[in-house]
XYZ file of C-alpha atoms in Angstrom:
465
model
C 47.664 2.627 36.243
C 49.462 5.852 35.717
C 48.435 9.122 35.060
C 49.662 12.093 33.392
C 48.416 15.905 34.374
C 47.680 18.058 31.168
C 48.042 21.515 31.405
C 45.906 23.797 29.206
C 46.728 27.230 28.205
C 44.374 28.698 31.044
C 46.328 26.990 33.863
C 43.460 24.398 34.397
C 44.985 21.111 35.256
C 43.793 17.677 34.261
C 44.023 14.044 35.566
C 44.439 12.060 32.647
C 45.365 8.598 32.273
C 47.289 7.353 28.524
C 44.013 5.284 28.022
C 42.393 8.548 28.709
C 44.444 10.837 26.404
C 44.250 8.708 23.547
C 40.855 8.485 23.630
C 40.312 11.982 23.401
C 42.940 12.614 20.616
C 41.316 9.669 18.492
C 37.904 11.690 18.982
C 39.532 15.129 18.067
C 41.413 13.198 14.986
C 37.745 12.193 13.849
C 36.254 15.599 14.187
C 39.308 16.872 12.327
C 39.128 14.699 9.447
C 35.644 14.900 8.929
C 35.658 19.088 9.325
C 38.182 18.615 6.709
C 36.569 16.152 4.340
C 32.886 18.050 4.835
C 34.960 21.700 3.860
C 36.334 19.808 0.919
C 32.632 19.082 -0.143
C 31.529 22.398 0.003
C 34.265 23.938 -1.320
C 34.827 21.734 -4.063
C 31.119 22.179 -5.009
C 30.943 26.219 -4.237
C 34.200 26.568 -6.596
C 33.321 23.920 -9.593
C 30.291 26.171 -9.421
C 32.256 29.772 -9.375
C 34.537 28.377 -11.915
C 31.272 27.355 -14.501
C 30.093 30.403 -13.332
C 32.561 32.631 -15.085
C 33.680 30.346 -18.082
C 30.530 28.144 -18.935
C 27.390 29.731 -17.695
C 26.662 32.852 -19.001
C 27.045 30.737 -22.600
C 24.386 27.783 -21.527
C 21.970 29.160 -19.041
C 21.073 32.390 -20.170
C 19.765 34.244 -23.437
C 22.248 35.758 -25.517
C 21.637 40.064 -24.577
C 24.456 41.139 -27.129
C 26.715 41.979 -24.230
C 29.183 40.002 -22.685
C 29.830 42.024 -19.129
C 25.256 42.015 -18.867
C 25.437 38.149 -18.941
C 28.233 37.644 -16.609
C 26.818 40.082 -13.981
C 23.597 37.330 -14.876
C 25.617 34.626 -14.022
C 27.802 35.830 -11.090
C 23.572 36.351 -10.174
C 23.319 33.072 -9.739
C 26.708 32.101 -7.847
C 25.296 35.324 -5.196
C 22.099 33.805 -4.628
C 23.361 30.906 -2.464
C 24.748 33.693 -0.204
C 21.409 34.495 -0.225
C 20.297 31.270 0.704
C 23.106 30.686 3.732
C 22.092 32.729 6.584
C 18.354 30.623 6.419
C 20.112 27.604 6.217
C 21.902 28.636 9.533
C 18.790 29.394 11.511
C 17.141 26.361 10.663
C 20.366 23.854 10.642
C 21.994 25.912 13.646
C 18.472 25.608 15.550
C 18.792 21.652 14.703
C 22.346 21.468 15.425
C 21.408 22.844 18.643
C 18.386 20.768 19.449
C 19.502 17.762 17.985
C 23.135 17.203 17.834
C 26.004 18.358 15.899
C 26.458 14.785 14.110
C 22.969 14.483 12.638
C 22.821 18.067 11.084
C 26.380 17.758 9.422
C 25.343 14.364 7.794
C 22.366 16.094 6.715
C 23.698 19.635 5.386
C 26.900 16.821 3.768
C 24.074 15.149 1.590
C 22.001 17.979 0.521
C 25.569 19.779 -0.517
C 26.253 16.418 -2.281
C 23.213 15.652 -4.079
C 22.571 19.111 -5.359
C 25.466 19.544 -6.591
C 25.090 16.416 -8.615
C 21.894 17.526 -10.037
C 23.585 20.795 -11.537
C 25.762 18.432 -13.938
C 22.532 16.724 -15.287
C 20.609 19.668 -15.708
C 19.562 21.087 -19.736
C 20.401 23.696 -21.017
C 18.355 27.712 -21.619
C 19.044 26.145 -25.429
C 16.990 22.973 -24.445
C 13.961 24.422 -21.984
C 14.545 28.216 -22.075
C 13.801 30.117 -19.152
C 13.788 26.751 -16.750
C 17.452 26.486 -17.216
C 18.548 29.303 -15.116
C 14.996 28.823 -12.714
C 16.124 25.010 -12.112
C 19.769 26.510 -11.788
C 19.124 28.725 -9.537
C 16.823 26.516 -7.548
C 19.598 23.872 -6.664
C 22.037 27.139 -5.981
C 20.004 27.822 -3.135
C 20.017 24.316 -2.076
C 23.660 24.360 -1.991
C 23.474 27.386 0.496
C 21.600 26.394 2.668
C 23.939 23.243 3.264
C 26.835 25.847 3.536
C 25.129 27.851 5.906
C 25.757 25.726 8.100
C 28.751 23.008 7.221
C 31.498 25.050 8.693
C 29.868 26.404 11.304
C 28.909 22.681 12.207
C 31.772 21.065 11.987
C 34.035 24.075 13.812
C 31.685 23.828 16.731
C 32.187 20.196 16.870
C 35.748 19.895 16.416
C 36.217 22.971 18.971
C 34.443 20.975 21.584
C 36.269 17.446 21.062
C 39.864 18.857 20.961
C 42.277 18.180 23.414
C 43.450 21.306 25.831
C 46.464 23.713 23.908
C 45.369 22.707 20.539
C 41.934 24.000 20.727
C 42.459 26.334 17.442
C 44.583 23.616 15.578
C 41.983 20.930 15.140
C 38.627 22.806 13.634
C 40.974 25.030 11.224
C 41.007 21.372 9.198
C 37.870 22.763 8.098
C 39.710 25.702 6.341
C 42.804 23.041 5.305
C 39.658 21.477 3.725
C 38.074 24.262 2.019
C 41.544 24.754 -0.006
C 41.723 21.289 -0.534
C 38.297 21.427 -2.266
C 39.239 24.653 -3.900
C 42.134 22.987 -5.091
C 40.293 19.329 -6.322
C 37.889 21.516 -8.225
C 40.710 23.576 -10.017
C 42.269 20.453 -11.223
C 38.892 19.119 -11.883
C 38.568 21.872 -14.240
C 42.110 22.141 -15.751
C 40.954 19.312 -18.632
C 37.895 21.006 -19.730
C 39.369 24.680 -20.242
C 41.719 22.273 -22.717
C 38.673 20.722 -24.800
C 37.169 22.072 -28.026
C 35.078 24.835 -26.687
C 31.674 23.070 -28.285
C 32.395 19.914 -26.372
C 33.449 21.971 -23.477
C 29.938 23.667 -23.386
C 27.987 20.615 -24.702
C 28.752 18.118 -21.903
C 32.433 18.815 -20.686
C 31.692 21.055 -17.851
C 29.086 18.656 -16.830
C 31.646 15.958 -15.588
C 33.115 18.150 -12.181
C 29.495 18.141 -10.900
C 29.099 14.787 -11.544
C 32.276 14.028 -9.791
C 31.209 15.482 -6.580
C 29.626 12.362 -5.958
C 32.910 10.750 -4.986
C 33.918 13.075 -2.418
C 30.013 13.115 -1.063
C 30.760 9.426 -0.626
C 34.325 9.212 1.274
C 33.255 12.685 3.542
C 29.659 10.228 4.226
C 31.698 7.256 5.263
C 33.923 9.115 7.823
C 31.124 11.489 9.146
C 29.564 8.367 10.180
C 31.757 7.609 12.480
C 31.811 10.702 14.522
C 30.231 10.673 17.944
C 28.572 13.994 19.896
C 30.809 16.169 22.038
C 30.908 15.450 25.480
C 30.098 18.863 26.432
C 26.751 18.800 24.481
C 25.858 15.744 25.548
C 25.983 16.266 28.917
C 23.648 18.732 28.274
C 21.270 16.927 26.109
C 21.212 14.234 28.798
C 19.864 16.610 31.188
C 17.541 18.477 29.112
C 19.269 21.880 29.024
C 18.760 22.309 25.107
C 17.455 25.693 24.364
C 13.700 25.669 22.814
C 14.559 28.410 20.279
C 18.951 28.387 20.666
C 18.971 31.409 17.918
C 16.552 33.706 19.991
C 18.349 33.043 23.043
C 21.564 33.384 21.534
C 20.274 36.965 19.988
C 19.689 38.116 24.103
C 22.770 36.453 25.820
C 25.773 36.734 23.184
C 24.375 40.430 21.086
C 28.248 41.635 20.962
C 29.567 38.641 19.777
C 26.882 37.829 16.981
C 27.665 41.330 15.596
C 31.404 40.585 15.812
C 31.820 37.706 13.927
C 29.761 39.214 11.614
C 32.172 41.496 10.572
C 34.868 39.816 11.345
C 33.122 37.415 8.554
C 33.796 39.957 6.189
C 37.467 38.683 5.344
C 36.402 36.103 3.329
C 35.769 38.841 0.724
C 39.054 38.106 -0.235
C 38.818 35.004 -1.546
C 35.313 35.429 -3.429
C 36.724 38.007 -5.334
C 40.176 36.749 -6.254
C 38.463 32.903 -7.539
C 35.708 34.546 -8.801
C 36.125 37.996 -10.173
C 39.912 37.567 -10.640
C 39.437 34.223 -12.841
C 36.849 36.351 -15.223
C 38.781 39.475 -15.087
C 42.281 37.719 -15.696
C 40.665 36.064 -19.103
C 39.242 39.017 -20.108
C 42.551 41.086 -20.096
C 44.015 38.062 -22.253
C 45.586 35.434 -19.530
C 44.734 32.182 -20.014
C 42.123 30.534 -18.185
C 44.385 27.061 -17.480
C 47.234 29.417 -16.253
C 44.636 31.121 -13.556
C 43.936 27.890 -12.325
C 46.865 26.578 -11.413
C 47.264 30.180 -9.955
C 44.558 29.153 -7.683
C 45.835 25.592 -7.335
C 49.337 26.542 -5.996
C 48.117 29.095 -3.636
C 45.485 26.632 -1.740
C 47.985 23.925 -1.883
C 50.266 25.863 0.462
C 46.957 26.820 2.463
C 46.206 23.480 2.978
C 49.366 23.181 4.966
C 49.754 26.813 6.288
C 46.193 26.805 7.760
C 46.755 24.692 10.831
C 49.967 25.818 11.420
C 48.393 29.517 11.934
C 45.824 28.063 13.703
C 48.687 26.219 15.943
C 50.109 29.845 16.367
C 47.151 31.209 17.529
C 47.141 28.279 20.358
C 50.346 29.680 21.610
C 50.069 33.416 21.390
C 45.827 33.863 20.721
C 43.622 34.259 18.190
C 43.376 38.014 17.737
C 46.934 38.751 17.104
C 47.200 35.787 14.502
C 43.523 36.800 13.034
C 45.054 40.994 12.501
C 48.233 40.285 10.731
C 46.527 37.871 8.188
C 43.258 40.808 7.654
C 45.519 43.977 7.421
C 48.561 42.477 5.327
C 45.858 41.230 2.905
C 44.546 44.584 2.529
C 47.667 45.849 1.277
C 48.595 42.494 -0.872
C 45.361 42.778 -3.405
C 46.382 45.391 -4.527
C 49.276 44.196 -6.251
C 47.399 41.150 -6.958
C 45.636 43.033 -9.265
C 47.987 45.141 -10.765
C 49.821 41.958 -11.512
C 46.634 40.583 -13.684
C 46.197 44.114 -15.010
C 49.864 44.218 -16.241
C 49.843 40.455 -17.331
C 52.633 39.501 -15.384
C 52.100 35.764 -14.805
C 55.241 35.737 -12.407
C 54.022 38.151 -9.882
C 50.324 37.231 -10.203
C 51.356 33.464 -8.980
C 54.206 34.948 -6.349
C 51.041 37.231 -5.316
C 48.234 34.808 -4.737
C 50.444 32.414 -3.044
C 51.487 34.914 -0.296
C 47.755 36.407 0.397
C 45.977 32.702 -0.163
C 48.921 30.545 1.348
C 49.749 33.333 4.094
C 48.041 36.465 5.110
C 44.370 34.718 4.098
C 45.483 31.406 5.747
C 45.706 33.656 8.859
C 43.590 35.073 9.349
C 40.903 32.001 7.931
C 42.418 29.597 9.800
C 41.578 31.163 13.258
C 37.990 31.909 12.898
C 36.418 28.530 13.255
C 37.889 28.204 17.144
C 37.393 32.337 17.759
C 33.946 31.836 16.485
C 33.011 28.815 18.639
C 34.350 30.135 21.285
C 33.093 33.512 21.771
C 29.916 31.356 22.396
C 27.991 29.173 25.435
C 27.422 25.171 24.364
C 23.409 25.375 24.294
C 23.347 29.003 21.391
C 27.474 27.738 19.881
C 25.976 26.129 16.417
C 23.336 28.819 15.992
C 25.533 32.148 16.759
C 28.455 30.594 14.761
C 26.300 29.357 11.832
C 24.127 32.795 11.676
C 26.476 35.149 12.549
C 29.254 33.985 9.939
C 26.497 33.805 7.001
C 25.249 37.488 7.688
C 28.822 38.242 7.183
C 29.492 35.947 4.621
C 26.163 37.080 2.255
C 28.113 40.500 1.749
C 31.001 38.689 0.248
C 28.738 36.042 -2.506
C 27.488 39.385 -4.241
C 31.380 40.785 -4.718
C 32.140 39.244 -8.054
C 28.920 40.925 -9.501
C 29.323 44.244 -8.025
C 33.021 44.404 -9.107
C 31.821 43.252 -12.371
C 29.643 45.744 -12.528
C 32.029 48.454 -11.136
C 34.873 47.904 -13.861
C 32.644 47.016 -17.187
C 34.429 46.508 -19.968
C 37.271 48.956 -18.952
C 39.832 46.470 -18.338
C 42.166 49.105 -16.574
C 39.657 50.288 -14.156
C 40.554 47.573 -11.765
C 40.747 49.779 -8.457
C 36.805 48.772 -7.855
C 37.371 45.144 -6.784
C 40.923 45.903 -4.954
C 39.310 48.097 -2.729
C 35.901 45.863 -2.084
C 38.795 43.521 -0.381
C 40.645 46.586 1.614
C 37.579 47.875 2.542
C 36.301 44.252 3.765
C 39.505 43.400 5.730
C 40.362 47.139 7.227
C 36.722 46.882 8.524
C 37.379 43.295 9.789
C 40.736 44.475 11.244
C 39.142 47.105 13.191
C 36.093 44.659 15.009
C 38.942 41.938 15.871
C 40.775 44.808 18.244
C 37.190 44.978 20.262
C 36.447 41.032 20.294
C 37.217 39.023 23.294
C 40.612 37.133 23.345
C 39.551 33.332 23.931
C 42.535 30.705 23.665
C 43.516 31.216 27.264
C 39.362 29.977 28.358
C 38.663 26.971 29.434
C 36.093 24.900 27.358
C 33.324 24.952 29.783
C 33.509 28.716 30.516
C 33.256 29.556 26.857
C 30.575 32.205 25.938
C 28.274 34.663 28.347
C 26.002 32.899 30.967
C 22.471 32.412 29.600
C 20.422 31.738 32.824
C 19.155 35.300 33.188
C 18.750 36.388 29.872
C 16.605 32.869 28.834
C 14.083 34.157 31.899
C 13.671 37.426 30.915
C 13.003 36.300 27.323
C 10.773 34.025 28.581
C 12.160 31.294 26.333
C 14.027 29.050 29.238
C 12.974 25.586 28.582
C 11.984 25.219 31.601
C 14.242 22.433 32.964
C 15.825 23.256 36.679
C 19.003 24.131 37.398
């Protein structure tokens, strides 16, 4: 039988035979596929959600206060509390995911996503029970966050672990290809019901995207089934090295990089505010809502194909080069975005989406699920990715209201929400010069040693080494 020797980017060699190596790409194509199908979920249910949130809601779910910008600060409530809800769903999923195994806790976070989001689209009305409209609303909101809490950072830690040496980065940033496909499903989803008579459009037309998230639930189910543990875990669930409590033990061996990523989290400011804020701000300056869409549509589609190829870059020259250009060319790029809503220009607001959402985002977005994972040790990976990116991430779900808040009704007082994003990215920018540089590491020496800290805590588990 022949063998081949792989060479990864950190000069470790491999002895591999063909039965060998395409056995571990099949396993890397799985983890791919389902990161990618389980960020479609989320996504697609997080922006159906923002999307209701800024043309439906504030009209169904809450009491009529005689001004427009108090109700949608109400609703863009609602769409924040999930970020509320995202850093507990970390600790307790990332604890699991830790504990348990990667594959159990992503088929569980993938239903509770799916069946909340579901149960939105069947829900009455503050016209039909009141005040239990936005209580019940709110209620599944935080369901829905703490499934994201810890999708991503699930499925990036799994995905980082099964890929095959050099392309380490290019199979978890499916995850992100996902999210934009799910960004872009929901758009579309919602392109026939900004066409309808507005009283069918609030009586049961925004209803049917919710309801629709049952078909991607099912088809992201069906593949996730199929997905076995890493290796790497396993070996270490075999021999009993979980950690009893992975997110204290993760707070005492791996401090830096929990603060790190949660900062470097911050980036995704950028894309709250432009679906969020920018749909609502575009309408209320006169665009139509069907041309911010597709806005939104084209940009992600070109994400959905830029993403791994960034990520493919950062395999080749590292993740903190790829990860700056992306954070400080978006800082300068929303700013024309919004000038180009401001000004109405349709041309320049669809040229300017694309580049940030299809380019400098996709950057810097497409790197983090490998940088995360791998600023981390196996036994603490799912709980300091899954925390660490929802402390980050909670700063960005409240950006739509503050903004909102921020500009009011004056429609030319945009400057608030550009420099929210700046302010988010520069800071980003900044961290990612002082964070480790990872591509180059080889899969088991990943993260600091925990050994000594684990003692000291007095939270080893206790097994011998």
């Amino acid at each position: 039988m022949s063998t081949t020797l792989q060479q990864d980017t950190s000069g470790a060699l491999e002895t591999l035979t063909p039965e060998q190596q395409e056995y571990r790409m099949a396993r890397a194509k799985r983890a791919g596929w389902s990161a990618f199908l389980g960020g479609a979920l989320e996504y697609y249910d997080f922006f159906v959600y923002a999307t209701a949130a800024s043309l439906v809601f504030p009209h169904i779910f809450f009491p009529d206060t005689g001004s427009d910008a108090l109700t949608m600060v109400a609703s863009f409530g609602t769409l924040g509390v999930a970020y509320v809800a995202r850093p507990f769903g970390a600790i307790v999923f990332g604890h699991l995911g830790d504990r348990i195994g990667r594959k159990s806790i992503l088929l569980a976070t993938l239903l509770l996503m799916g069946v909340a989001t579901f149960l939105i689209g069947v829900l009455p009305t503050y016209q039909q029970i009141g005040l239990w409209a936005p209580i019940l609303l709110v209620v599944l909101r935080l369901a829905q966050g703490l499934s994201a809490g810890a999708e991503i950072a699930g499925a990036s830690a799994l995905s980082t672990e099964e890929a095959p040496v050099g392309l380490r980065g290019f199979f978890p940033s499916f995850s992100i290809s996902g999210i934009a496909a799910g960004i872009v499903l929901a758009s579309l989803a919602f392109l026939p019901i900004t066409a309808m008579d507005e009283a069918d459009r609030l009586s049961w037309g925004w209803r049917l995207p919710f309801l629709a998230s049952i078909l991607v639930l099912a088809v992201a189910w069906f593949v996730r089934r199929q997905l076995a543990e890493p290796e790497d875990f396993q070996e270490t669930k075999d021999a009993g090295e979980q950690e009893k409590a992975p997110f204290l033990v993760m707070l005492k061996t791996h401090p830096v990089q929990f603060v790190q990523i949660s900062i470097l989290s911050l980036q995704v400011v950028t894309n709250t505010l432009m679906q969020a804020f920018g749909l609502s701000y575009a309408t209320s300056v006169g665009i139509d809502s069907s041309t911010m869409l597709w806005v939104t549509i084209v940009g992600n589609i070109v994400a959905i194909f830029t993403t791994p190829a960034a990520a493919y870059l950062s395999d080749r020259i590292g993740r903190k080069p790829t990860f700056i250009a992306g954070t400080a060319t978006t800082a300068v790029m929303i700013w024309v975005y919004f000038n180009a809503i401001a000004t109405a220009n349709i041309a320049l607001i669809f040229v300017t989406s694309t580049i940030i959402l299809g380019v400098t985002y996709a950057m810097s977005n497409a790197v983090y699920p490998a940088w995360f994972s791998e600023l981390f040790n196996v036994k603490v990976r799912y709980s300091g990715v899954a925390v660490g990116l929802q402390v980050g991430i909670l700063v960005s779900g409240f950006t739509p209201m503050i903004a909102t808040a921020l500009v009011g009704n004056n429609y030319e007082n945009w400057g608030p929400a550009a420099w929210l994003v700046t302010g988010a990215t520069v800071l980003a920018t900044l961290v990612a010069l002082t964070t480790r540089e990872t591509y180059k590491t080889p899969l088991r020496e990943l993260g600091n040693p925990v050994s000594d800290a684990e003692i000291q805590a007095g939270l080893h588990h206790g097994s011998k080494r």
